[in-house]
Coordinates of C-alpha atoms in Angstrom, one line a residue:
X1 CA -20.4 49.4 -27.8
X2 CA -21.6 46.6 -30.1
X3 CA -22.2 43.1 -28.9
X4 CA -19.3 42.0 -31.2
X5 CA -16.6 44.0 -29.5
X6 CA -17.9 43.9 -25.9
X7 CA -15.3 42.1 -23.7
X8 CA -17.9 40.4 -21.5
X9 CA -21.2 38.7 -21.6
X10 CA -23.0 39.7 -18.4
X11 CA -25.7 37.5 -16.9
X12 CA -28.1 38.8 -14.3
X13 CA -30.1 36.2 -12.4
X14 CA -32.5 36.4 -9.4
X15 CA -36.0 36.8 -8.1
X16 CA -37.2 39.8 -6.2
X17 CA -40.6 39.7 -4.3
X18 CA -42.3 43.1 -4.8
X19 CA -44.5 45.2 -2.5
X20 CA -48.2 45.2 -3.1
X21 CA -49.2 47.9 -5.5
X22 CA -45.9 48.1 -7.4
X23 CA -46.8 49.1 -11.0
X24 CA -45.1 48.2 -14.3
X25 CA -44.2 51.8 -14.7
X26 CA -42.3 51.8 -11.3
X27 CA -40.5 48.7 -12.2
X28 CA -39.6 50.0 -15.6
X29 CA -38.0 53.1 -14.0
X30 CA -36.2 51.0 -11.4
X31 CA -34.7 48.7 -14.1
X32 CA -33.9 51.6 -16.4
X33 CA -30.1 51.2 -15.8
X34 CA -30.4 47.7 -17.3
X35 CA -32.5 48.3 -20.4
X36 CA -30.9 51.5 -21.4
X37 CA -27.5 49.8 -21.1
X38 CA -28.8 47.3 -23.6
X39 CA -29.7 50.1 -26.0
X40 CA -33.4 49.7 -25.6
X41 CA -36.0 52.5 -25.4
X42 CA -38.3 50.7 -22.8
X43 CA -38.3 47.7 -20.5
X44 CA -40.5 45.8 -22.9
X45 CA -38.0 46.5 -25.6
X46 CA -35.0 45.5 -23.5
X47 CA -36.4 42.6 -21.4
X48 CA -35.4 40.0 -23.9
X49 CA -32.1 38.3 -23.2
X50 CA -29.2 38.0 -25.7
X51 CA -29.9 34.2 -25.5
X52 CA -33.3 32.9 -26.7
X53 CA -33.3 30.1 -24.2
X54 CA -33.2 32.5 -21.3
X55 CA -36.6 34.0 -20.2
X56 CA -35.1 37.5 -19.8
X57 CA -36.7 40.1 -17.4
X58 CA -40.2 39.1 -16.4
X59 CA -42.8 40.8 -14.1
X60 CA -45.6 38.6 -12.7
X61 CA -48.1 41.2 -11.4
X62 CA -50.3 38.5 -9.8
X63 CA -47.4 36.9 -7.9
X64 CA -45.8 40.3 -7.4
X65 CA -42.5 38.8 -8.5
X66 CA -39.7 40.2 -10.6
X67 CA -37.7 37.4 -12.3
X68 CA -34.4 38.0 -14.1
X69 CA -32.5 35.6 -16.2
X70 CA -31.0 38.0 -18.7
X71 CA -27.7 38.4 -20.6
X72 CA -26.3 41.5 -22.1
X73 CA -23.0 42.3 -23.8
X74 CA -20.9 44.9 -22.0
X75 CA -17.8 45.9 -20.0
X76 CA -16.9 46.7 -16.4
X77 CA -18.9 49.9 -16.5
X78 CA -22.0 47.7 -16.1
X79 CA -21.2 47.6 -12.4
X80 CA -22.4 51.2 -12.0
X81 CA -25.7 50.2 -13.6
X82 CA -26.1 47.5 -11.0
X83 CA -25.5 49.9 -8.1
X84 CA -28.2 52.2 -9.5
X85 CA -30.6 49.3 -10.1
X86 CA -30.2 47.9 -6.5
X87 CA -30.8 51.3 -4.9
X88 CA -34.1 51.6 -6.9
X89 CA -35.2 48.0 -6.2
X90 CA -34.7 48.6 -2.5
X91 CA -37.7 50.9 -2.7
X92 CA -39.9 48.3 -4.4
X93 CA -38.9 45.1 -2.7
X94 CA -41.2 43.3 -0.2
X95 CA -38.4 41.4 1.4
X96 CA -34.7 40.7 1.0
X97 CA -33.5 39.0 -2.1
X98 CA -30.2 38.0 -3.8
X99 CA -29.2 38.8 -7.3
X100 CA -26.4 36.9 -9.0
X101 CA -24.3 38.6 -11.7
X102 CA -21.7 36.8 -13.7
X103 CA -19.2 38.4 -16.1
X104 CA -18.1 35.9 -18.7
X105 CA -14.9 36.7 -20.6
X106 CA -16.1 36.8 -24.2
X107 CA -12.6 36.8 -25.5
X108 CA -11.4 33.7 -23.7
X109 CA -11.6 30.3 -25.4
X110 CA -11.0 27.4 -23.1
X111 CA -10.1 25.0 -25.9
X112 CA -7.6 27.3 -27.6
X113 CA -6.1 29.0 -24.5
X114 CA -2.7 28.2 -23.1
X115 CA -2.8 25.8 -20.1
X116 CA -1.7 28.6 -17.7
X117 CA -4.1 31.2 -19.2
X118 CA -7.0 32.4 -17.0
X119 CA -10.2 34.0 -18.0
X120 CA -11.4 37.3 -16.7
X121 CA -14.7 35.8 -15.5
X122 CA -16.0 37.4 -12.4
X123 CA -19.0 36.8 -10.1
X124 CA -21.0 39.1 -7.9
X125 CA -23.7 38.4 -5.4
X126 CA -25.9 41.5 -4.8
X127 CA -28.6 42.0 -2.2
X128 CA -31.7 44.2 -2.2
X129 CA -34.4 44.7 0.3
X130 CA -36.7 47.2 2.0
X131 CA -34.5 47.6 5.1
X132 CA -31.0 46.7 6.2
X133 CA -32.4 44.0 8.4
X134 CA -34.2 42.4 5.5
X135 CA -31.0 42.5 3.5
X136 CA -29.0 41.0 6.3
X137 CA -31.6 38.2 6.8
X138 CA -31.1 37.0 3.2
X139 CA -27.3 37.3 3.5
X140 CA -27.5 35.3 6.7
X141 CA -29.7 32.6 5.2
X142 CA -27.4 32.1 2.2
X143 CA -24.3 31.9 4.4
X144 CA -25.9 29.4 6.7
X145 CA -27.0 27.3 3.7
X146 CA -23.4 27.4 2.2
X147 CA -21.7 26.5 5.6
X148 CA -24.2 23.7 6.4
X149 CA -23.9 22.2 2.9
X150 CA -20.1 22.2 3.3
X151 CA -19.9 20.9 6.8
X152 CA -22.6 18.2 6.4
X153 CA -19.9 16.2 4.4
X154 CA -18.2 15.7 7.8
X155 CA -20.9 16.2 10.5
X156 CA -24.6 15.4 11.1
X157 CA -26.9 18.3 10.7
X158 CA -27.8 18.3 14.4
X159 CA -24.1 18.8 15.3
X160 CA -24.1 22.1 13.5
X161 CA -26.4 24.1 15.7
X162 CA -23.5 25.8 17.4
X163 CA -22.0 26.9 14.1
X164 CA -25.3 28.4 13.0
X165 CA -25.6 30.1 16.4
X166 CA -22.2 31.8 15.9
X167 CA -23.2 33.0 12.4
X168 CA -26.3 34.5 14.0
X169 CA -24.2 36.3 16.6
X170 CA -22.0 37.8 13.9
X171 CA -25.0 39.2 12.0
X172 CA -26.6 40.4 15.3
X173 CA -23.4 42.3 16.1
X174 CA -23.3 43.8 12.6
X175 CA -26.9 45.0 12.9
X176 CA -26.4 46.4 16.4
X177 CA -23.3 48.3 15.1
X178 CA -25.4 49.6 12.2
X179 CA -28.1 50.8 14.5
X180 CA -25.7 52.4 17.0
X181 CA -23.9 54.3 14.2
X182 CA -27.2 55.8 13.0
X183 CA -26.6 54.6 9.5
X184 CA -29.9 52.8 8.9
X185 CA -30.4 54.7 5.7
X186 CA -27.3 53.1 4.1
X187 CA -27.0 49.5 3.0
X188 CA -24.9 47.3 5.2
X189 CA -21.3 46.7 4.3
X190 CA -21.1 44.1 1.5
X191 CA -24.7 44.5 0.4
X192 CA -23.8 46.0 -2.9
X193 CA -20.9 43.8 -3.9
X194 CA -19.5 40.4 -3.9
X195 CA -16.4 38.4 -4.2
X196 CA -14.7 37.7 -7.5
X197 CA -14.9 34.1 -8.8
X198 CA -13.8 32.1 -11.8
X199 CA -10.1 32.7 -11.5
X200 CA -8.1 29.5 -11.5
X201 CA -11.1 27.4 -10.5
X202 CA -12.7 26.8 -13.9
X203 CA -15.5 28.8 -15.5
X204 CA -18.8 29.2 -13.8
X205 CA -21.5 27.3 -15.8
X206 CA -24.4 29.2 -17.2
X207 CA -27.9 28.6 -15.8
X208 CA -29.7 25.9 -17.5
X209 CA -33.4 26.1 -18.3

């Protein structure tokens, strides 16, 4: 599929702290689903984003950090590449991390579209980490941040301790259920997906740099 007939522009954005000793070769293999999808023959060849202003895929060996701000033209089949990438990155991650993926409808023009027309934009939040507990921790932290930001419009921060406590209980229950079911080798429910966004609520803005 050429970039001219691809129905989506797909943006991958996130930072993943890596274990000590992770090599460029290991990272190249873990990210192979991304750069091969872009038609590249190596990570170095495929790390550049479709947009010059985006830094693309970067590996800071000294900081042990993988940084992704990378756009590729594609279709819904890219989701399978994301699943494979997340499974591989779990093996290399030092701690839990979130990766945002946005599908922009390349065929939708806000200015020319009918008022009732909706884009096919979609948004996923993916999570990677060395253990289910690490993945749940970053999920929990993001949820607490979102809930507190929303509720602070109406309540003082010190009034929200009970809300945060209830969120912690929910994640503790989920982790206990995961342990008791002897499924520690599998990612927790929801770790590999996200909720759709962009329908009816305006288009998600691109990251600015």
